[in-house]
Each structure stands twice: as C-alpha cells, then as structure tokens.
Coordinates of N, CA and C in Angstrom, one line a residue:
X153 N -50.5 -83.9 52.6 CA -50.8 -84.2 51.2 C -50.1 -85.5 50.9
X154 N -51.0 -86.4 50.3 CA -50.0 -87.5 49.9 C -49.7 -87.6 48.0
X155 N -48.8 -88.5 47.7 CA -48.2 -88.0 46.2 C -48.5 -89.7 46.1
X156 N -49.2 -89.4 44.7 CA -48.8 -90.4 43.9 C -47.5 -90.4 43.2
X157 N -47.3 -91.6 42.5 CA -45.8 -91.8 41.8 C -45.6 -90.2 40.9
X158 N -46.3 -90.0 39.9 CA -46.7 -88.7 39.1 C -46.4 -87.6 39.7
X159 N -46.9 -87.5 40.9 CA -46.8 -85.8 41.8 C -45.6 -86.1 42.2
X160 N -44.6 -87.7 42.5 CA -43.8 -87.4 43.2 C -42.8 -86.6 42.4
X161 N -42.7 -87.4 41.0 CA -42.1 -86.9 39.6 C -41.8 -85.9 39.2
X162 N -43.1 -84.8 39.7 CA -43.3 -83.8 39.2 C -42.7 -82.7 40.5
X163 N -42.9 -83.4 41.6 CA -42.2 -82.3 42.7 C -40.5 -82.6 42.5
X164 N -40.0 -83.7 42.5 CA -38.7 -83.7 42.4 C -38.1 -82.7 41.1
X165 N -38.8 -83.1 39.9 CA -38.6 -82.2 38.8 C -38.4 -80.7 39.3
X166 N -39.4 -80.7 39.9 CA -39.5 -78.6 40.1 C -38.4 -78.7 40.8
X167 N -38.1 -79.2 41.9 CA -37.0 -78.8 43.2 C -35.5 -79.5 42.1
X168 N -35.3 -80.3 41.8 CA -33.9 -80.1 41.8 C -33.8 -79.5 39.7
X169 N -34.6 -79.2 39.1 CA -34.4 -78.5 37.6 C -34.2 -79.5 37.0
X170 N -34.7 -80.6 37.2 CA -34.6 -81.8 36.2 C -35.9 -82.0 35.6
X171 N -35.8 -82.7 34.0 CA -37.2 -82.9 33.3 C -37.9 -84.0 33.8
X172 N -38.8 -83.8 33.5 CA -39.8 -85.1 33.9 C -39.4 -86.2 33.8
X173 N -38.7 -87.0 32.6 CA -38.4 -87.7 32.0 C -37.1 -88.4 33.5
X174 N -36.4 -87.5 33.6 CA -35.3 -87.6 34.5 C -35.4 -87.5 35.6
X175 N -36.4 -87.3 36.6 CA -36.5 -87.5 37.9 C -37.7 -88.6 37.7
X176 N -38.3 -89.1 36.8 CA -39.0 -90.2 36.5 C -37.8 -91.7 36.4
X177 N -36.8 -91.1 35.8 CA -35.9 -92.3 35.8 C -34.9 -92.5 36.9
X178 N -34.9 -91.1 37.8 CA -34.6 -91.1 39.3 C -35.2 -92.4 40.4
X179 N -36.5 -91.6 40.1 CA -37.7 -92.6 40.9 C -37.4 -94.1 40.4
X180 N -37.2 -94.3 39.6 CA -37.5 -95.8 39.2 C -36.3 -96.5 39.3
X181 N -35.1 -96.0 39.6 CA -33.8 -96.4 40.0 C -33.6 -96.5 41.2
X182 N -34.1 -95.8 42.1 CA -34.3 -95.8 43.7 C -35.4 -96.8 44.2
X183 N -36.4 -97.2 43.4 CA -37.2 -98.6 43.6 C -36.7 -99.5 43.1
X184 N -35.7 -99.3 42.1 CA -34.8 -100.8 42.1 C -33.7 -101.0 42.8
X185 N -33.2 -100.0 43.5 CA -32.2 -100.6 44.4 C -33.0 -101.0 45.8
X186 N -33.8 -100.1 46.1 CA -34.7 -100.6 47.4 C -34.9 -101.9 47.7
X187 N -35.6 -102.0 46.4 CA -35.9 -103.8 45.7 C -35.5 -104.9 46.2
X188 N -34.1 -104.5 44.9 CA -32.9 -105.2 44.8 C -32.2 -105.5 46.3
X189 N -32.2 -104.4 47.6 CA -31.7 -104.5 48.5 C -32.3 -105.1 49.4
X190 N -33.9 -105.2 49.7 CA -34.7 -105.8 50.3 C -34.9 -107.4 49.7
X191 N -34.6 -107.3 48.9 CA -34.1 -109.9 48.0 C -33.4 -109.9 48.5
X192 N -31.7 -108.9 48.5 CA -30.6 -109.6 48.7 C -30.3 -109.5 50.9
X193 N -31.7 -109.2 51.3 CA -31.8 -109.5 52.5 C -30.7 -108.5 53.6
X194 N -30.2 -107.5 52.4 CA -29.6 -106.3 53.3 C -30.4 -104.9 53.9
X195 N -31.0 -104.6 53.2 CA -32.1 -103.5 53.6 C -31.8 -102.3 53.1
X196 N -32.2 -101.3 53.4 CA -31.1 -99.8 52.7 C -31.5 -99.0 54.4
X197 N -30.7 -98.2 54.2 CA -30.9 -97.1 55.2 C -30.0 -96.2 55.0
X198 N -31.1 -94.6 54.8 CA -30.6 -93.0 54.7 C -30.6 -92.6 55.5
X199 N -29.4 -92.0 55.7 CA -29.5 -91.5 57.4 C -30.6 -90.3 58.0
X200 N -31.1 -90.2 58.6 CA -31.9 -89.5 59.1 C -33.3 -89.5 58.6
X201 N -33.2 -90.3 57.3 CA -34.7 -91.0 56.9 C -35.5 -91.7 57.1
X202 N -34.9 -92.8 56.6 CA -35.8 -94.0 56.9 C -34.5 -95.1 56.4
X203 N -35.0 -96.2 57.3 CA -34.6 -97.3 57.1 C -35.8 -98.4 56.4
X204 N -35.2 -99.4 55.9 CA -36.0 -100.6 55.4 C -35.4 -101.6 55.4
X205 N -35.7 -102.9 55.9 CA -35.5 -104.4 56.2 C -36.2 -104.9 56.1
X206 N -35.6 -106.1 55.5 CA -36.5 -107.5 55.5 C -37.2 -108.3 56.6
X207 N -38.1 -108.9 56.5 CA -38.4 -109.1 58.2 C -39.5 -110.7 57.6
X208 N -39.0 -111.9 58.4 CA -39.2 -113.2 58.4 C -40.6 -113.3 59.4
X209 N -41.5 -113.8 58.7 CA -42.9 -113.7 59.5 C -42.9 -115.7 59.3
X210 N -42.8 -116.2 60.5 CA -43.4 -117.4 60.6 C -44.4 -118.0 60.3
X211 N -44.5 -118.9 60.1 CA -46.3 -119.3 59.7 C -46.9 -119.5 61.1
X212 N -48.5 -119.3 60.5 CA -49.5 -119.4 61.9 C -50.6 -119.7 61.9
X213 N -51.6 -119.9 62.6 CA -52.7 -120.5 62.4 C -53.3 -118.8 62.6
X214 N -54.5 -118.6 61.6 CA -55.6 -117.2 61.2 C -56.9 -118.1 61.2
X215 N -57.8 -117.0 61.0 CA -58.8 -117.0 61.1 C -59.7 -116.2 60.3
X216 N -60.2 -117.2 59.0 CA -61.1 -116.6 58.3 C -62.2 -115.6 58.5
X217 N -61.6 -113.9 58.2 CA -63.1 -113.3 58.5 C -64.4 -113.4 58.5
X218 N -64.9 -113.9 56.7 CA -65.9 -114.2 56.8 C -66.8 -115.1 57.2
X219 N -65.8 -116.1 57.5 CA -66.2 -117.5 57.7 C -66.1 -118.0 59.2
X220 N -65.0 -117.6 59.9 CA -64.4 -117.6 61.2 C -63.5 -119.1 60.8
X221 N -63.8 -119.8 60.3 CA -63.1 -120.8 59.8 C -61.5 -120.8 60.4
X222 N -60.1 -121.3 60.6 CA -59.4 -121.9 61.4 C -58.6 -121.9 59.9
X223 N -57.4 -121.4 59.5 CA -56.6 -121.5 58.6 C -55.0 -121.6 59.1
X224 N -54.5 -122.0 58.2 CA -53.1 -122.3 58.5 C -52.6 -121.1 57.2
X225 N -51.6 -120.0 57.6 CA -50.9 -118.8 57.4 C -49.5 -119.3 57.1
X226 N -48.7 -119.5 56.0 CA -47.3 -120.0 55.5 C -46.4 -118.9 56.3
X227 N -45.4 -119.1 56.1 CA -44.0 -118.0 56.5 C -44.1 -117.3 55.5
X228 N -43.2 -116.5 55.8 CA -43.6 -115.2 54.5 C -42.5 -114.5 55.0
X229 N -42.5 -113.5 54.2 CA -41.5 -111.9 54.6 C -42.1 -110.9 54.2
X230 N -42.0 -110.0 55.0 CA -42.6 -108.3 54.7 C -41.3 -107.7 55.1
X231 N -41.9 -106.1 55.1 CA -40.8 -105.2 55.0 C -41.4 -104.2 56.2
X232 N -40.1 -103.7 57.2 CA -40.4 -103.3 58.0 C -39.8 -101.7 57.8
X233 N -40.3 -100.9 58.0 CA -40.0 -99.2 57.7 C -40.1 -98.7 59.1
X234 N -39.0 -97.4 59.3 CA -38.3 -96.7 60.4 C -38.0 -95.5 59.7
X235 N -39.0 -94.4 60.5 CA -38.5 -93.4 60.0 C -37.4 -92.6 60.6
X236 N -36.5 -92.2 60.0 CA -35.2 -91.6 60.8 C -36.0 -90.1 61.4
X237 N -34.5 -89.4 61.7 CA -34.7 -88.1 62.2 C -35.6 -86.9 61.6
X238 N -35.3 -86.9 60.5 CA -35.5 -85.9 59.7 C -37.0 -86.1 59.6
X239 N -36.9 -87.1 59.5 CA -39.1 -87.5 58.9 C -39.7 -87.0 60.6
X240 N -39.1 -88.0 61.8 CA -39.9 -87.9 62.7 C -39.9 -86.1 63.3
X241 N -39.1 -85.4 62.9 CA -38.8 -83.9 63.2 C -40.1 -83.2 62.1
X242 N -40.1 -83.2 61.4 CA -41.0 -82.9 60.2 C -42.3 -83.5 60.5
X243 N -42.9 -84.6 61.0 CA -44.0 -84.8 61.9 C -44.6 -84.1 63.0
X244 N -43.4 -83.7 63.8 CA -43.5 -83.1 65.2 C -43.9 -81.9 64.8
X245 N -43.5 -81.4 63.3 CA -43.6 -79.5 63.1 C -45.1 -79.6 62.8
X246 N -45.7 -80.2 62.2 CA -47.0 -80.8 61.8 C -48.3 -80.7 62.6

C-alpha cells in the first residue's frame, strides 16, 4: 500500500493517540529537518531505517529524447536513500 502525506497523518495519528493536527505537525517537522539536513550537506540517518545524503552529480553531455539532439546537463545534487535494517527485513517478510 502506498500513503499519501494524509494517510500518512492519519496512520501515525491512530498508532501513537495523537490528533491529526499533531502528527500532521510531526510530519512537517521531520521534513524540515530532513531538508534542513540535506542544504547543510550532512544528511540524516535512523538507525536501522534509512539513511539520506546529499550526492554531487557532475555535469554531462544528454541527449534529447525527442529530438536526439546533443545537450549539455549542468552539475546538480540529488539525494541518495538507503534503506536500513528494519525496512530491508520488512521487504524480505513481503
């Protein structure tokens, strides 16, 4: 099953007896440190979760789908996710 932001809301709500309101401002405080910790180039990591880092992508020469055309791709950063123990155990039961 996958959760929107809403279902996430609403399952955290039911499991730990918090109102909506409050596992809504849960969620939204855990995406701003994620955030916040993926700019300041440190990353976060729960143990047995997941990990998240920043990750430095070079620039490069692509290639227009539609076109096939020959483009030049800037440097950039993306975010690279690892799932810890607990997720990859919880896959395997699956």
């Amino acid at each position: 099953m996958a959760y929107n932001k809403s279902d996430l809301v609403a399952k955290i709500a039911q499991k730990t007896n918090l109102t909506k309101v409050q596992a809504e401002a849960a969620v939204n405080a855990f995406q701003e440190v994620l955030a916040e910790s993926l700019q300041s180039g440190e990353g976060l990591r729960l143990t047995g979760v997941l990990s998240a880092t920043r990750v430095t992508r070079a620039a490069r020469t692509g290639r227009n789908p539609r076109t096939g055309e020959t483009i030049e791709i800037p440097a950039g950063y993306g975010v690279k996710l690892s799932a810890g123990s607990l997720l990859k155990k919880a896959a395997q039961e699956n």
